[in-house]
Protein backbone atom coordinates (compact mmCIF):
# COMPACT_ATOMS: atom_id res chain seq x y z
CA UNK A 1 25.16 -5.50 4.68
CA UNK A 2 28.38 -4.43 6.39
CA UNK A 3 28.66 -0.68 7.00
CA UNK A 4 25.27 -0.24 5.37
CA UNK A 5 23.44 3.08 5.73
CA UNK A 6 20.56 3.29 8.21
CA UNK A 7 17.50 1.97 6.39
CA UNK A 8 14.56 4.41 6.46
CA UNK A 9 12.62 3.30 3.37
CA UNK A 10 10.33 0.61 4.81
CA UNK A 11 7.40 2.01 2.81
CA UNK A 12 9.25 1.02 -0.37
CA UNK A 13 10.02 -2.52 0.73
CA UNK A 14 10.96 -4.56 3.79
CA UNK A 15 13.42 -7.37 4.48
CA UNK A 16 11.93 -10.85 4.71
CA UNK A 17 11.74 -12.00 8.32
CA UNK A 18 13.70 -15.14 9.32
CA UNK A 19 10.46 -16.80 10.47
CA UNK A 20 8.95 -16.16 7.05
CA UNK A 21 11.96 -17.58 5.24
CA UNK A 22 11.84 -20.66 7.46
CA UNK A 23 8.18 -21.19 6.62
CA UNK A 24 8.89 -20.88 2.89
CA UNK A 25 11.95 -23.12 2.59
CA UNK A 26 10.25 -26.56 2.45
CA UNK A 27 8.13 -25.45 -0.50
CA UNK A 28 11.13 -24.84 -2.73
CA UNK A 29 12.37 -28.44 -2.77
CA UNK A 30 10.57 -30.79 -0.37
CA UNK A 31 6.95 -29.88 -1.06
CA UNK A 32 7.54 -28.75 -4.64
CA UNK A 33 4.35 -29.95 -6.32
CA UNK A 34 2.08 -27.82 -8.49
CA UNK A 35 -0.99 -26.81 -6.43
CA UNK A 36 -3.15 -27.42 -9.52
CA UNK A 37 -2.02 -31.07 -9.76
CA UNK A 38 -4.73 -32.61 -7.59
CA UNK A 39 -4.21 -36.20 -8.79
CA UNK A 40 -1.26 -36.97 -6.49
CA UNK A 41 0.13 -36.19 -3.04
CA UNK A 42 2.77 -33.72 -4.26
CA UNK A 43 0.16 -31.39 -5.71
CA UNK A 44 -2.27 -31.91 -2.85
CA UNK A 45 0.37 -30.98 -0.25
CA UNK A 46 1.17 -27.77 -2.12
CA UNK A 47 -2.53 -26.99 -2.55
CA UNK A 48 -3.09 -27.44 1.19
CA UNK A 49 -0.32 -24.92 1.94
CA UNK A 50 -1.85 -22.43 -0.49
CA UNK A 51 -5.27 -22.76 1.08
CA UNK A 52 -3.85 -22.35 4.57
CA UNK A 53 -2.27 -19.04 3.52
CA UNK A 54 -5.47 -17.99 1.78
CA UNK A 55 -7.37 -18.68 4.99
CA UNK A 56 -4.94 -16.54 7.01
CA UNK A 57 -5.34 -13.62 4.61
CA UNK A 58 -9.12 -13.87 4.37
CA UNK A 59 -9.56 -14.10 8.14
CA UNK A 60 -7.27 -11.10 8.62
CA UNK A 61 -9.66 -8.88 6.63
CA UNK A 62 -12.86 -10.70 7.72
CA UNK A 63 -13.52 -12.19 4.30
CA UNK A 64 -14.20 -15.72 3.05
CA UNK A 65 -11.44 -17.79 1.52
CA UNK A 66 -13.16 -17.97 -1.86
CA UNK A 67 -13.12 -14.16 -2.02
CA UNK A 68 -9.30 -13.94 -2.00
CA UNK A 69 -7.08 -14.74 -4.98
CA UNK A 70 -3.31 -14.47 -5.35
CA UNK A 71 -1.53 -12.18 -7.80
CA UNK A 72 2.09 -11.19 -8.45
CA UNK A 73 1.64 -8.10 -6.28
CA UNK A 74 -0.62 -5.16 -5.56
CA UNK A 75 -0.03 -3.58 -8.98
CA UNK A 76 -1.39 -6.64 -10.78
CA UNK A 77 -4.27 -6.87 -8.29
CA UNK A 78 -5.15 -3.21 -8.93
CA UNK A 79 -5.02 -3.69 -12.70
CA UNK A 80 -7.24 -6.76 -12.52
CA UNK A 81 -9.68 -5.02 -10.19
CA UNK A 82 -10.11 -1.77 -12.12
CA UNK A 83 -9.92 -3.12 -15.66
CA UNK A 84 -11.75 -6.33 -14.80
CA UNK A 85 -14.62 -4.51 -13.09
CA UNK A 86 -14.86 -1.99 -15.94
CA UNK A 87 -15.05 -4.69 -18.61
CA UNK A 88 -17.56 -6.80 -16.67
CA UNK A 89 -19.96 -3.99 -15.75
CA UNK A 90 -20.50 -2.00 -18.93
CA UNK A 91 -24.24 -2.46 -18.64
CA UNK A 92 -24.13 -0.82 -15.18
CA UNK A 93 -22.21 2.25 -16.31
CA UNK A 94 -18.89 3.63 -17.52
CA UNK A 95 -17.99 6.10 -14.76
CA UNK A 96 -15.22 5.52 -12.20
CA UNK A 97 -13.97 7.69 -9.32
CA UNK A 98 -10.58 7.94 -7.62
CA UNK A 99 -8.42 10.47 -5.76
CA UNK A 100 -5.51 12.65 -6.87
CA UNK A 101 -3.19 11.16 -4.20
CA UNK A 102 -3.62 7.53 -5.27
CA UNK A 103 -0.70 5.27 -6.14
CA UNK A 104 0.43 5.43 -9.77
CA UNK A 105 -0.89 1.89 -10.31
CA UNK A 106 -4.42 3.23 -9.78
CA UNK A 107 -3.91 6.52 -11.64
CA UNK A 108 -2.39 4.77 -14.65
CA UNK A 109 -5.32 2.34 -14.73
CA UNK A 110 -7.65 5.32 -14.73
CA UNK A 111 -5.78 6.68 -17.72
CA UNK A 112 -6.39 3.28 -19.38
CA UNK A 113 -10.09 3.68 -18.58
CA UNK A 114 -10.16 7.07 -20.32
CA UNK A 115 -8.25 5.73 -23.31
CA UNK A 116 -10.79 2.93 -23.67
CA UNK A 117 -14.00 4.92 -23.63
CA UNK A 118 -14.78 5.05 -19.91
CA UNK A 119 -15.35 8.26 -17.94
CA UNK A 120 -13.35 9.13 -14.84
CA UNK A 121 -13.41 11.62 -12.01
CA UNK A 122 -10.25 12.29 -9.99
CA UNK A 123 -11.16 14.01 -6.74
CA UNK A 124 -8.96 16.51 -4.89
CA UNK A 125 -8.01 16.16 -1.22
CA UNK A 126 -7.73 18.88 1.41
CA UNK A 127 -4.39 20.28 2.59
CA UNK A 128 -4.08 17.41 5.09
CA UNK A 129 -4.44 14.82 2.33
CA UNK A 130 -7.94 13.78 3.40
CA UNK A 131 -10.80 13.19 0.95
CA UNK A 132 -13.92 14.95 2.17
CA UNK A 133 -16.99 12.69 2.27
CA UNK A 134 -19.11 15.40 0.66
CA UNK A 135 -16.78 15.49 -2.36
CA UNK A 136 -17.31 11.78 -2.96
CA UNK A 137 -21.08 12.09 -2.52
CA UNK A 138 -21.19 14.91 -5.07
CA UNK A 139 -19.08 13.01 -7.60
CA UNK A 140 -21.25 9.86 -7.69
CA UNK A 141 -23.53 9.67 -10.74
CA UNK A 142 -26.25 7.20 -11.75
CA UNK A 143 -23.73 5.51 -14.06
CA UNK A 144 -20.88 5.32 -11.52
CA UNK A 145 -19.57 1.75 -11.27
CA UNK A 146 -16.79 1.97 -8.68
CA UNK A 147 -14.78 4.35 -6.51
CA UNK A 148 -11.16 3.47 -5.66
CA UNK A 149 -9.67 5.17 -2.59
CA UNK A 150 -6.47 3.96 -0.91
CA UNK A 151 -6.52 3.19 2.80
CA UNK A 152 -3.05 4.56 3.66
CA UNK A 153 -1.09 6.88 1.42
CA UNK A 154 2.35 5.54 0.55
CA UNK A 155 4.06 8.95 0.64
CA UNK A 156 2.46 10.71 3.60
CA UNK A 157 1.04 7.80 5.61
CA UNK A 158 -2.34 9.55 5.75
CA UNK A 159 -5.26 7.24 6.61
CA UNK A 160 -8.54 7.91 4.82
CA UNK A 161 -11.90 7.45 6.55
CA UNK A 162 -12.52 4.25 4.62
CA UNK A 163 -15.57 3.16 6.61
CA UNK A 164 -17.42 6.43 5.96
CA UNK A 165 -16.41 6.58 2.29
CA UNK A 166 -17.42 2.96 1.79
CA UNK A 167 -20.76 3.64 3.45
CA UNK A 168 -21.39 6.45 0.95
CA UNK A 169 -20.64 4.13 -1.98
CA UNK A 170 -22.87 1.35 -0.69
CA UNK A 171 -25.73 3.77 -0.10
CA UNK A 172 -25.49 4.79 -3.76
CA UNK A 173 -25.07 1.25 -5.11
CA UNK A 174 -21.44 1.82 -6.14
CA UNK A 175 -18.63 -0.72 -5.71
CA UNK A 176 -16.00 0.49 -3.23
CA UNK A 177 -12.36 -0.46 -3.79
CA UNK A 178 -9.29 0.27 -1.68
CA UNK A 179 -5.57 -0.15 -2.21
CA UNK A 180 -4.55 -1.47 1.21
CA UNK A 181 -0.90 -2.06 0.37
CA UNK A 182 0.39 0.24 3.14
CA UNK A 183 -2.36 -0.78 5.56
CA UNK A 184 -2.45 -4.58 5.68
CA UNK A 185 -0.81 -5.81 8.88
CA UNK A 186 -0.37 -2.26 10.17
CA UNK A 187 -3.92 -1.20 11.00
CA UNK A 188 -7.04 -3.35 11.49
CA UNK A 189 -9.01 -4.04 8.31
CA UNK A 190 -12.53 -5.44 8.28
CA UNK A 191 -14.01 -5.46 4.77
CA UNK A 192 -17.54 -5.97 6.08
CA UNK A 193 -17.50 -3.23 8.70
CA UNK A 194 -15.61 -0.85 6.38
CA UNK A 195 -17.94 -1.51 3.40
CA UNK A 196 -15.05 -2.63 1.18
CA UNK A 197 -15.98 -4.62 -1.94
CA UNK A 198 -12.54 -4.82 -3.58
CA UNK A 199 -9.13 -4.75 -1.87
CA UNK A 200 -5.57 -5.06 -3.17
CA UNK A 201 -2.42 -5.64 -1.11
CA UNK A 202 1.14 -6.89 -1.37
CA UNK A 203 3.48 -9.08 0.67
CA UNK A 204 6.78 -7.22 0.52
CA UNK A 205 5.53 -4.21 2.52
CA UNK A 206 5.07 -6.39 5.62
CA UNK A 207 8.30 -8.43 5.73
CA UNK A 208 7.14 -11.05 3.27
CA UNK A 209 8.64 -12.00 -0.12
CA UNK A 210 8.42 -9.86 -3.24
CA UNK A 211 6.40 -11.13 -6.17
CA UNK A 212 3.18 -12.05 -4.40
CA UNK A 213 0.02 -10.07 -3.66
CA UNK A 214 -3.68 -10.54 -3.15
CA UNK A 215 -7.01 -9.35 -4.46
CA UNK A 216 -10.25 -9.55 -2.47
CA UNK A 217 -13.55 -9.24 -4.29
CA UNK A 218 -16.86 -9.51 -2.45
CA UNK A 219 -19.03 -12.46 -3.49
CA UNK A 220 -22.20 -11.28 -1.80
CA UNK A 221 -23.97 -8.04 -0.86
CA UNK A 222 -22.79 -6.99 -3.39
CA UNK A 223 -21.32 -9.67 -5.62
CA UNK A 224 -18.61 -7.90 -7.60
CA UNK A 225 -18.48 -8.83 -11.27
CA UNK A 226 -14.89 -9.04 -12.54
CA UNK A 227 -13.65 -10.08 -15.98
CA UNK A 228 -10.29 -11.82 -16.23
CA UNK A 229 -7.60 -9.91 -18.10
CA UNK A 230 -5.08 -12.77 -18.07
CA UNK A 231 -5.89 -16.14 -19.59
CA UNK A 232 -4.44 -19.63 -19.75
CA UNK A 233 -5.70 -22.31 -17.41
CA UNK A 234 -8.47 -20.72 -15.38
CA UNK A 235 -6.59 -20.71 -12.07
CA UNK A 236 -7.83 -18.69 -9.06
CA UNK A 237 -11.56 -18.93 -9.74
CA UNK A 238 -10.87 -18.17 -13.39
CA UNK A 239 -9.68 -14.66 -12.56
CA UNK A 240 -5.91 -15.06 -12.66
CA UNK A 241 -4.40 -17.86 -14.73
CA UNK A 242 -0.88 -19.07 -13.99
CA UNK A 243 0.86 -21.61 -11.78
CA UNK A 244 0.70 -20.49 -8.17
CA UNK A 245 4.11 -19.81 -6.53
CA UNK A 246 3.60 -21.90 -3.38
CA UNK A 247 6.71 -20.70 -1.47
CA UNK A 248 5.78 -17.03 -1.97
CA UNK A 249 2.17 -17.63 -0.97
CA UNK A 250 3.25 -19.47 2.17
CA UNK A 251 5.60 -16.59 2.98
CA UNK A 252 2.82 -14.05 2.46
CA UNK A 253 0.57 -15.92 4.87
CA UNK A 254 3.32 -16.23 7.47
CA UNK A 255 4.19 -12.52 7.21
CA UNK A 256 0.57 -11.43 7.66
CA UNK A 257 0.08 -13.74 10.64
CA UNK A 258 3.20 -12.34 12.33
CA UNK A 259 2.25 -8.74 11.55
CA UNK A 260 -1.22 -9.14 13.04
CA UNK A 261 0.10 -10.75 16.23
CA UNK A 262 2.60 -7.93 16.74
CA UNK A 263 0.50 -5.07 15.34
CA UNK A 264 -0.48 -3.21 18.50
CA UNK A 265 2.92 -3.32 20.19
CA UNK A 266 4.78 -2.50 16.98
CA UNK A 267 2.61 0.52 16.19
CA UNK A 268 3.19 1.94 19.68
CA UNK A 269 6.96 1.48 19.27
CA UNK A 270 6.99 3.05 15.80
CA UNK A 271 4.92 5.99 17.00
CA UNK A 272 7.52 6.83 19.63
CA UNK A 273 10.36 6.62 17.11
CA UNK A 274 8.55 8.69 14.49
CA UNK A 275 7.62 11.34 17.05
CA UNK A 276 11.22 11.53 18.24
CA UNK A 277 12.49 12.11 14.70
CA UNK A 278 9.67 14.55 13.93
CA UNK A 279 10.11 16.62 17.08
CA UNK A 280 13.88 16.75 16.70
CA UNK A 281 13.72 17.94 13.08
CA UNK A 282 10.91 20.44 13.70
CA UNK A 283 12.81 22.00 16.59
CA UNK A 284 16.18 22.12 14.89
CA UNK A 285 15.34 23.00 11.26
CA UNK A 286 13.80 26.45 10.87
CA UNK A 287 10.68 26.33 8.70
CA UNK A 288 10.34 22.55 8.80
CA UNK A 289 6.77 21.22 8.53
CA UNK A 290 5.01 17.87 8.40
CA UNK A 291 3.16 16.96 5.21
CA UNK A 292 -0.23 15.29 5.64
CA UNK A 293 -2.61 14.99 8.56
CA UNK A 294 -0.76 15.08 11.87
CA UNK A 295 -3.10 12.55 13.54
CA UNK A 296 -4.76 10.42 10.87
CA UNK A 297 -1.64 8.63 9.68
CA UNK A 298 0.26 5.41 10.26
CA UNK A 299 3.25 5.72 12.62
CA UNK A 300 5.77 4.25 10.20
CA UNK A 301 5.83 7.16 7.74
CA UNK A 302 7.03 10.72 8.28
CA UNK A 303 6.91 13.06 5.29
CA UNK A 304 8.52 16.36 6.18
CA UNK A 305 9.63 19.52 4.40
CA UNK A 306 13.10 20.72 5.39
CA UNK A 307 13.64 24.09 3.70
CA UNK A 308 15.57 25.60 2.11
CA UNK A 309 17.57 22.49 1.13
CA UNK A 310 16.58 20.56 -1.99
CA UNK A 311 15.41 17.07 -0.99
CA UNK A 312 17.24 15.33 -3.85
CA UNK A 313 20.47 17.01 -2.75
CA UNK A 314 19.82 15.90 0.82
CA UNK A 315 19.27 12.28 -0.25
CA UNK A 316 22.40 12.31 -2.41
CA UNK A 317 24.56 13.90 0.28
CA UNK A 318 23.49 11.39 2.92
CA UNK A 319 23.38 8.26 0.74
CA UNK A 320 26.36 6.69 2.52
CA UNK A 321 24.75 7.18 5.93
CA UNK A 322 20.98 7.06 5.41
CA UNK A 323 18.65 5.25 3.01
CA UNK A 324 15.48 7.31 2.58
CA UNK A 325 13.55 8.79 -0.33
CA UNK A 326 11.68 11.79 -1.64
CA UNK A 327 8.59 9.80 -2.55
CA UNK A 328 7.23 6.52 -3.88
CA UNK A 329 9.73 3.91 -5.04
CA UNK A 330 7.36 3.10 -7.90
CA UNK A 331 7.93 6.52 -9.46
CA UNK A 332 11.50 7.23 -8.39
CA UNK A 333 12.99 6.28 -11.76
CA UNK A 334 11.48 9.48 -13.08
CA UNK A 335 12.72 12.70 -11.51
CA UNK A 336 9.44 14.56 -11.29
CA UNK A 337 7.34 16.38 -8.74
CA UNK A 338 5.42 14.18 -6.33
CA UNK A 339 1.79 14.18 -7.44
CA UNK A 340 0.81 13.45 -3.83
CA UNK A 341 2.57 16.50 -2.39
CA UNK A 342 1.37 18.66 -5.27
CA UNK A 343 -2.20 17.60 -4.49
CA UNK A 344 -1.93 18.82 -0.88
CA UNK A 345 -0.02 21.98 -1.78
CA UNK A 346 3.23 20.90 -0.10
CA UNK A 347 6.70 21.88 -1.27
CA UNK A 348 7.89 18.71 -2.95
CA UNK A 349 11.35 20.17 -3.66
CA UNK A 350 12.27 20.22 0.03
CA UNK A 351 10.23 17.21 1.19
CA UNK A 352 11.59 13.81 2.19
CA UNK A 353 9.91 10.60 3.31
CA UNK A 354 11.34 8.74 6.26
CA UNK A 355 9.74 5.31 6.61
CA UNK A 356 10.74 3.45 9.76
CA UNK A 357 10.11 -0.20 10.53
CA UNK A 358 10.69 -3.32 12.56
CA UNK A 359 14.47 -3.04 12.77
CA UNK A 360 14.69 0.72 13.36
CA UNK A 361 16.16 1.60 16.76
CA UNK A 362 16.11 4.72 18.90
CA UNK A 363 19.87 5.05 18.42
CA UNK A 364 19.36 5.06 14.64
CA UNK A 365 16.71 7.77 14.90
CA UNK A 366 19.05 9.96 16.97
CA UNK A 367 21.88 9.35 14.49
CA UNK A 368 19.51 10.15 11.61
CA UNK A 369 18.49 13.48 13.10
CA UNK A 370 22.11 14.41 13.76
CA UNK A 371 23.17 13.50 10.23
CA UNK A 372 20.32 15.49 8.68
CA UNK A 373 21.00 18.56 10.79
CA UNK A 374 24.68 18.47 9.96
CA UNK A 375 24.00 18.01 6.25
CA UNK A 376 21.42 20.82 6.14
CA UNK A 377 23.86 23.26 7.77
CA UNK A 378 26.46 22.28 5.19
CA UNK A 379 24.10 22.54 2.20
CA UNK A 380 22.63 25.85 3.34
CA UNK A 381 25.91 27.50 2.43
CA UNK A 382 25.16 26.75 -1.24
CA UNK A 383 21.45 27.79 -1.18
C-alpha cells in the first residue's frame, strides 16, 4: 500500500509471505482435486499435499499426524474442543476451568457451557497477568473435565507457565487445553513435555493465509474424547466435516515451517525492536507503564499505558501514520473495556497494544516513538 501507515498490529493478523503464496498457487488450478476423492490422481495429489502439511504441523508440536485436524481457524478449533469435549465426557463430569484473560472465543464458549447446564470456574490472574499454579490446583474438583489456559495472551503477550499448569491437570486426571494462537511459530511448543492434551492455533498470525487453523487432540495418555459439532461427510477423523481447502492447508504448513526455521533469530530481532520502543516511551512519557509481566512475554507485543491521553484518541489521531490498536481485533467492533487489562488492574483507557513483526524496521520504531510523543504533547492540551 502506497503511503500506508506503519503497521504495528501483527497480533491481529500478518501479511502472507511470498514463499507461502508460491507454495499455495499450484493448488488453486493445477492440483485442484478434492482431497477426499481417493479414486483418481487429482484427489490423491491434493490429499498428499494435505498430509504433508499435517505432518509439518504435528512434528512442530511433537504430536502424531492423526492427532491434528484442520479447521477454518482457531475460533472454530476452540469451539470444537470445548463444546466437543463437554458433550463427549458428561459421564466424567460437568465442570470446566479457564482464566479471566482468555480470548473471547474461549470465554464465549464457557458462557455456552453455563447456558447448557455445565459448571464453570473462571480464575483470576495476578497483576502481571500470570495464573498462579496454586489457584488452578485449588479450583480442580472431582468432576472437573478440562482446564483451558492460553499459552500467550493476545493483548499483553504474557506467557503462562504451561508446562507446570499442564502437570497439575495431569496429576488430577483433568484434560489440559491451550489456545496457542499467539504462540505457534514464535516459541517452542512440545505437547508431550508441556502436558498439553488439546491445542488450537491459526495460520494468519504467522504469515499464512486466513481461513485455516488446526486442532490437536491427544490420542493416548490420555485419549481425549471429542464429539463432533459439525456434520456432513465425516471428514477429519469424523470430527470436522467439510471439503478441505488444500491451498490454505498447504500455505499453513509452509508458514509454520518458515516460522520454525527463523524462530530464534526473529525473536532476538523483535526483542531489540520492542525494547527500543518500550524504553523510548517509558523515558519520554511521564507515568507510562508496561502492562503484563516484563519478562514472561513474547517479544512481538508491547502493551503500554500512556497517561493521561485516552488510547482511542491516540489511535484515531495517528491513524494516518500508525496502525496499532487498543486491544484484540476480535473484540474491536465493540467499544468496551479490555477484559484482559481489567483482570490485571491496568488502566485500559490509556493503554495501547503495539505488535511488531517480520517487516518492522528500527527506522519505523524510531518514527513510531516520535509520532506518539508528538501526538501526546498535542492531546495533553485537551486533557
